[in-house]
Every structure is written in C-alpha cells, then in structure tokens.
C-alpha cells in the first residue's frame, strides 16, 4: 500500500516521511511539498513532487500514478502566519484539505490530517479540556482546524472515506524547525540555550500550553492510521498531549543541565493572545482507550534528549 505525504518538508512531514519510508519501503512513500529543497534527502532520493495542494488535478495525477492508498495531509499554515494572512490561510488550509478529501474519495484512500489545540477557544474548559466540548476558536488557524475536523467527519459519514486525525499540541523536535506557530518558542529555547545560554521568549513566563516530543507525535500519526477502525468511536480529531508546561517551568528544567541559563521576556501580543485563547492542558482519555496513545517523553526526558542531541550536533 503506497502512501503520500503533503507538507513533507515541514516540521512534522520531514520526520514522518523518513519514518514511513523505514517502515513501508523507500518507494512506497511519495513526498510532496509546496517548495523544494535540493539539500533534502527526501528530494534527492525521491519520489518527490513540488505540489501546491490547492491544485487538485496535480494531486489526483500523483495519487493515480503511484497507486496511493493512504494520505498524510500535513500542508497548512500555522497559527501566527494564519493570523497575519487570514485569507490565504483559509485558502491553503481548507481548499487544500478539500482537494485531498476529494482525491481520497475518488481513489479509495485513507486520510490522516492533524487538527490542533487551536481548535478550542476561550469558551472551552481550560484545564483537562474534554474530547467533546464547545469549540469556538477565535483565530483563523483555529477556524480552519474546526472546519477541517467537521469536513473530515462529513466525508467519513457521507462517503465512507477513512478519515482520522489528532489535535496536536505544540510539537518539539531537533530536526526541522517549526515556522509561524505560537508554540515555536518551546523549540527555539533549546537551540538558544545550547548556543547562548539565554533566551528571549515571546510568550509570558506563566503561559501553560500542551506539548509533545516529536517521536511521540510521529508515533501518534502512525498508530492512529494502523488502528482497528472497529475500536474508533471518535475520528476527527483525538485530543493528544504528553505534557503541559510554561516557559518558566521549561527554563527551570533547562537549568538542571545548564545552570547559567537565563530567560527574558519580550511578549508578542498576537501570539500571546493566541496562546491565551487555547487550553492549558487537554484530557486525552479517548486516544488512550481507542488506539493506545501512551507518550514516552515528559518534560524532563525531552529536555535531556534535546540538549544532548543539539550539543552533540554543535548547533
Ligand atoms: N503549534 C501550533 C501553532 O503554534 C499549534 O497547533 O500554531
């Protein structure tokens, strides 16, 4: 069964594509992205296509050519970029997804697409935010995520397309940097801790948000797509979280390894408002029961691993 990844050069796509190739075979995974990068092994080794998901015909042709049966649709604009360019965010996030769902319907593909903690807004419970609760996001990114969840459910009930998804929290990795997100600080802080032993954070020190380390985020996507559909009462999308922390708590964990580490704050009002509108900590019981979500990394083990890997690499 061949798999297609959109947004394959992005933060999640770059690592997910490599993991999928290791699992299913080099040629069984087709990578696509709106941009190209001659340095990327995914581009060098292929199969790779430069693809804007808003071009449904091109997407259809690639799916047919490679007999694709599973799509990981990761191409999207993140929260801060979407707030700066809301019309473009709607176009990319929604029309890209609809093309993927149409192509999936016509070619009998299953679809994974991530939702986000941003699918909740200020009216949802802040702590232990339930799987099923009020979803009234105030950001364009959140609007596209809720609409995307509903569209995926619609294609599942109306056309029987096997759509599945998770509400990702902030994702921390040491391979590809995120871009344009509100949770990006939680990645940057490790790079700056290794480079300069200090970091200026764009969120307030006591802002709590859910996070997950990349190995667990990748495992979530793969395990959910491999899960027995008979066990899935929910589909779009499952709450998942591995930890909830604030910048000042993360700094304290970094100080256990780098005692001189200092954090300062220069708050970006746009990203602070986004973070304030999101939950502090999700409840992810449905994911645990229905497909075995059980993250390995917490703040302590992730911090140790991030600092070790980045120091060894000499970032
Ligand atoms: N990491 C994302 C963002 O900050 C949240 O889904 O935009």
XYZ file of C-alpha atoms and ligand atoms in Angstrom:
322
model
C 0.000 0.000 0.000
C 1.578 3.276 -1.106
C 1.467 6.448 0.992
C 1.575 10.138 0.055
C 2.735 12.903 2.408
C 1.880 16.566 1.777
C 3.910 19.244 3.546
C 6.733 16.688 3.575
C 9.485 19.281 4.062
C 7.727 20.827 7.070
C 8.327 20.250 10.758
C 6.263 17.059 11.067
C 6.420 15.913 7.437
C 10.204 15.742 7.229
C 10.456 13.270 10.107
C 7.228 11.405 9.418
C 8.266 10.742 5.800
C 11.575 9.211 6.893
C 9.850 7.017 9.493
C 7.235 5.871 6.956
C 9.979 5.014 4.420
C 11.771 2.943 7.050
C 8.524 1.135 7.853
C 6.979 0.615 4.434
C 9.893 0.947 1.971
C 11.704 3.765 0.177
C 9.472 3.808 -2.931
C 6.224 3.180 -1.053
C 6.205 6.749 0.296
C 5.774 9.711 -2.048
C 6.738 13.093 -0.561
C 5.274 16.387 -1.756
C 5.668 19.981 -0.662
C 4.823 23.445 -1.972
C 8.543 24.227 -2.002
C 11.569 22.176 -2.854
C 14.949 21.833 -1.193
C 17.820 20.341 -3.185
C 19.628 19.569 0.099
C 16.832 17.383 1.480
C 17.336 13.593 1.195
C 13.583 13.309 0.567
C 14.039 15.414 -2.588
C 17.348 13.813 -3.605
C 16.191 10.229 -3.171
C 12.504 10.686 -4.152
C 9.884 10.055 -5.135
C 9.256 13.763 -4.534
C 6.934 16.266 -6.224
C 6.715 20.012 -5.762
C 2.959 20.339 -5.239
C 0.571 23.053 -4.097
C -2.373 21.127 -2.630
C -4.718 23.743 -3.999
C -4.030 22.137 -7.387
C -6.453 19.203 -7.161
C -5.721 17.845 -10.646
C -1.998 17.555 -9.992
C -2.699 15.867 -6.665
C -5.084 13.449 -8.392
C -2.477 12.604 -11.062
C 0.233 11.826 -8.478
C -2.156 9.646 -6.456
C -3.145 7.701 -9.596
C 0.433 7.388 -10.898
C 1.744 5.963 -7.635
C -1.364 3.927 -6.709
C -1.607 5.808 -3.402
C -3.953 4.349 -0.774
C -3.049 6.440 2.295
C -2.519 10.208 2.543
C -0.892 12.099 5.407
C -2.040 15.644 4.703
C 0.253 17.970 6.670
C 0.395 21.019 4.383
C -1.031 24.015 6.273
C -0.184 27.476 7.565
C 0.390 27.622 11.345
C -1.300 29.957 13.810
C 0.774 33.162 13.750
C 1.200 33.102 9.959
C -2.527 32.461 9.568
C -3.278 35.467 11.779
C -1.056 37.655 9.573
C -2.562 36.307 6.314
C -6.075 35.036 7.197
C -7.500 34.888 3.653
C -4.526 32.881 2.391
C -4.727 30.628 5.462
C -8.351 29.774 4.687
C -7.440 29.102 1.052
C -4.492 26.815 1.811
C -5.852 25.068 4.910
C -9.406 24.499 3.650
C -9.147 24.192 -0.119
C -6.019 22.047 0.221
C -7.881 19.719 2.587
C -10.963 19.547 0.410
C -8.845 18.556 -2.598
C -7.208 15.822 -0.534
C -10.603 14.512 0.613
C -11.980 14.542 -2.939
C -8.956 12.696 -4.288
C -9.249 10.235 -1.392
C -12.934 9.646 -2.188
C -12.185 9.013 -5.862
C -9.202 6.737 -5.220
C -10.262 4.921 -2.044
C -7.519 6.410 0.143
C -7.477 6.769 3.908
C -6.550 10.252 5.183
C -4.693 11.490 8.254
C -4.831 15.213 8.843
C -3.833 16.994 12.024
C -6.088 19.266 13.974
C -4.702 21.256 16.898
C -5.182 22.549 20.423
C -6.109 25.712 18.480
C -9.443 24.061 17.605
C -10.551 25.214 21.075
C -11.207 28.821 22.033
C -11.777 30.869 25.182
C -15.186 29.289 25.857
C -13.809 25.729 26.263
C -12.743 24.482 29.711
C -9.064 25.474 30.144
C -7.927 22.500 32.204
C -8.477 18.862 31.256
C -10.245 20.146 28.163
C -12.521 17.223 27.215
C -12.537 15.343 23.912
C -16.059 16.562 23.218
C -16.704 20.124 24.308
C -17.533 23.543 22.905
C -15.211 24.560 20.040
C -15.339 28.285 19.357
C -11.796 29.303 18.353
C -11.111 32.991 17.831
C -8.122 32.618 15.453
C -8.261 31.939 11.704
C -5.983 28.942 12.252
C -8.464 27.555 14.794
C -11.404 28.261 12.493
C -9.737 26.213 9.728
C -8.946 23.425 12.178
C -12.541 23.086 13.439
C -13.916 23.359 9.902
C -11.350 20.745 8.814
C -12.415 18.350 11.592
C -16.050 18.725 10.535
C -15.236 18.309 6.835
C -13.301 15.107 7.543
C -16.214 13.759 9.587
C -18.561 14.693 6.758
C -16.515 12.762 4.177
C -16.430 9.808 6.554
C -20.184 9.633 7.181
C -21.329 10.728 3.706
C -18.818 8.877 1.512
C -17.179 6.345 3.827
C -13.709 7.905 3.438
C -11.479 6.569 6.233
C -10.508 9.924 7.787
C -8.600 10.117 11.063
C -6.850 12.889 12.976
C -5.380 14.136 16.234
C -5.461 17.539 17.894
C -1.718 18.069 18.141
C -0.303 20.261 20.874
C 2.947 22.182 20.323
C 5.490 19.790 18.779
C 9.148 19.919 19.802
C 11.846 18.429 17.604
C 15.560 18.739 16.922
C 15.439 18.134 13.172
C 13.276 20.656 11.280
C 12.300 23.970 12.851
C 8.609 24.827 13.056
C 7.553 28.038 11.320
C 4.952 30.649 12.161
C 3.499 28.882 15.194
C 2.717 30.085 18.707
C 4.435 27.111 20.320
C 7.673 27.642 18.348
C 9.271 29.221 21.439
C 9.412 25.798 23.107
C 11.750 24.605 20.321
C 13.819 27.790 19.941
C 14.554 27.856 23.688
C 16.665 24.663 23.432
C 18.689 25.928 20.450
C 19.381 29.243 22.191
C 20.180 27.510 25.487
C 22.896 25.493 23.731
C 24.153 28.424 21.624
C 23.986 31.384 24.027
C 22.773 30.122 27.405
C 19.970 32.664 27.257
C 16.633 33.075 25.505
C 14.140 35.905 24.991
C 10.666 34.391 24.961
C 7.711 35.877 23.042
C 5.144 34.450 25.498
C 4.702 35.371 29.166
C 6.516 33.124 31.628
C 3.380 31.616 33.165
C 1.600 30.676 29.898
C 0.722 26.975 30.065
C 0.280 25.015 26.838
C 0.217 21.345 25.887
C 3.309 19.939 24.187
C 4.614 16.667 22.738
C 8.085 15.483 21.690
C 8.405 14.614 18.010
C 8.972 10.837 18.403
C 5.618 10.622 20.208
C 3.912 12.912 17.655
C 5.089 10.673 14.792
C 4.037 7.559 16.669
C 0.561 9.056 17.165
C 0.088 9.593 13.425
C 1.258 6.094 12.520
C -0.516 4.238 15.342
C -3.809 6.007 14.674
C -3.678 5.097 10.973
C -2.828 1.475 11.829
C -5.586 1.235 14.477
C -8.500 -1.160 14.039
C -11.407 1.020 12.809
C -13.825 -1.043 14.903
C -12.237 0.461 18.028
C -12.541 4.090 16.890
C -15.576 5.842 18.360
C -14.016 9.195 17.520
C -12.113 10.170 14.398
C -11.653 13.887 13.793
C -9.930 14.553 15.880
C -8.477 12.956 19.044
C -7.085 15.074 21.868
C -3.458 14.063 22.467
C -0.955 15.525 24.890
C 2.233 14.412 26.573
C 2.953 17.339 28.917
C 1.772 20.841 29.792
C 4.273 23.472 30.889
C 5.025 27.201 30.880
C 8.200 28.925 29.611
C 9.408 29.478 33.183
C 8.957 25.786 34.020
C 10.772 24.765 30.842
C 13.614 27.169 31.744
C 13.882 25.552 35.191
C 14.297 22.110 33.577
C 16.976 23.505 31.232
C 18.823 24.950 34.269
C 19.179 21.406 35.625
C 21.595 20.860 32.683
C 22.837 24.428 32.049
C 22.793 26.228 35.443
C 23.707 29.632 33.927
C 20.711 29.588 31.556
C 18.678 32.815 31.670
C 15.240 33.553 30.248
C 13.868 37.012 29.469
C 10.535 38.039 28.031
C 9.530 40.301 25.144
C 5.881 39.482 24.644
C 4.401 39.350 21.141
C 0.759 40.427 21.627
C -0.520 38.392 18.661
C 0.976 35.113 19.777
C 0.174 35.797 23.448
C -3.489 36.323 22.509
C -3.464 33.056 20.552
C -1.944 31.181 23.491
C -4.399 32.769 25.960
C -7.313 31.537 23.878
C -6.101 27.906 23.898
C -6.372 25.259 26.634
C -3.775 24.927 29.407
C -3.950 21.142 29.329
C -6.042 18.654 27.355
C -7.629 15.431 28.587
C -6.733 12.614 26.154
C -8.569 9.583 27.519
C -10.320 8.687 24.227
C -6.986 8.409 22.371
C -5.573 6.210 25.143
C -8.561 3.858 25.154
C -9.393 3.713 21.443
C -5.927 3.309 19.882
C -3.416 3.047 22.709
C -1.955 6.563 22.833
C 0.729 6.452 25.523
C 3.510 9.013 25.064
C 7.008 8.090 26.173
C 8.535 11.535 26.810
C 7.770 14.053 29.565
C 9.368 17.483 30.104
C 12.364 16.001 31.952
C 13.246 13.262 29.461
C 12.557 15.505 26.441
C 14.764 18.303 27.810
C 17.622 15.884 28.476
C 17.355 14.438 24.970
C 17.002 17.787 23.165
C 20.023 19.306 24.911
C 22.122 16.184 24.353
C 21.296 15.959 20.633
C 21.740 19.693 19.950
C 25.022 19.887 21.887
C 26.417 16.848 20.060
C 25.441 18.375 16.743
C 27.058 21.696 17.719
C 24.131 23.885 16.641
N 1.934 24.509 17.068
C 0.784 25.139 16.503
C 0.927 26.607 16.419
O 1.503 27.164 17.290
C -0.455 24.797 17.294
O -1.171 23.853 16.585
O 0.447 27.206 15.508
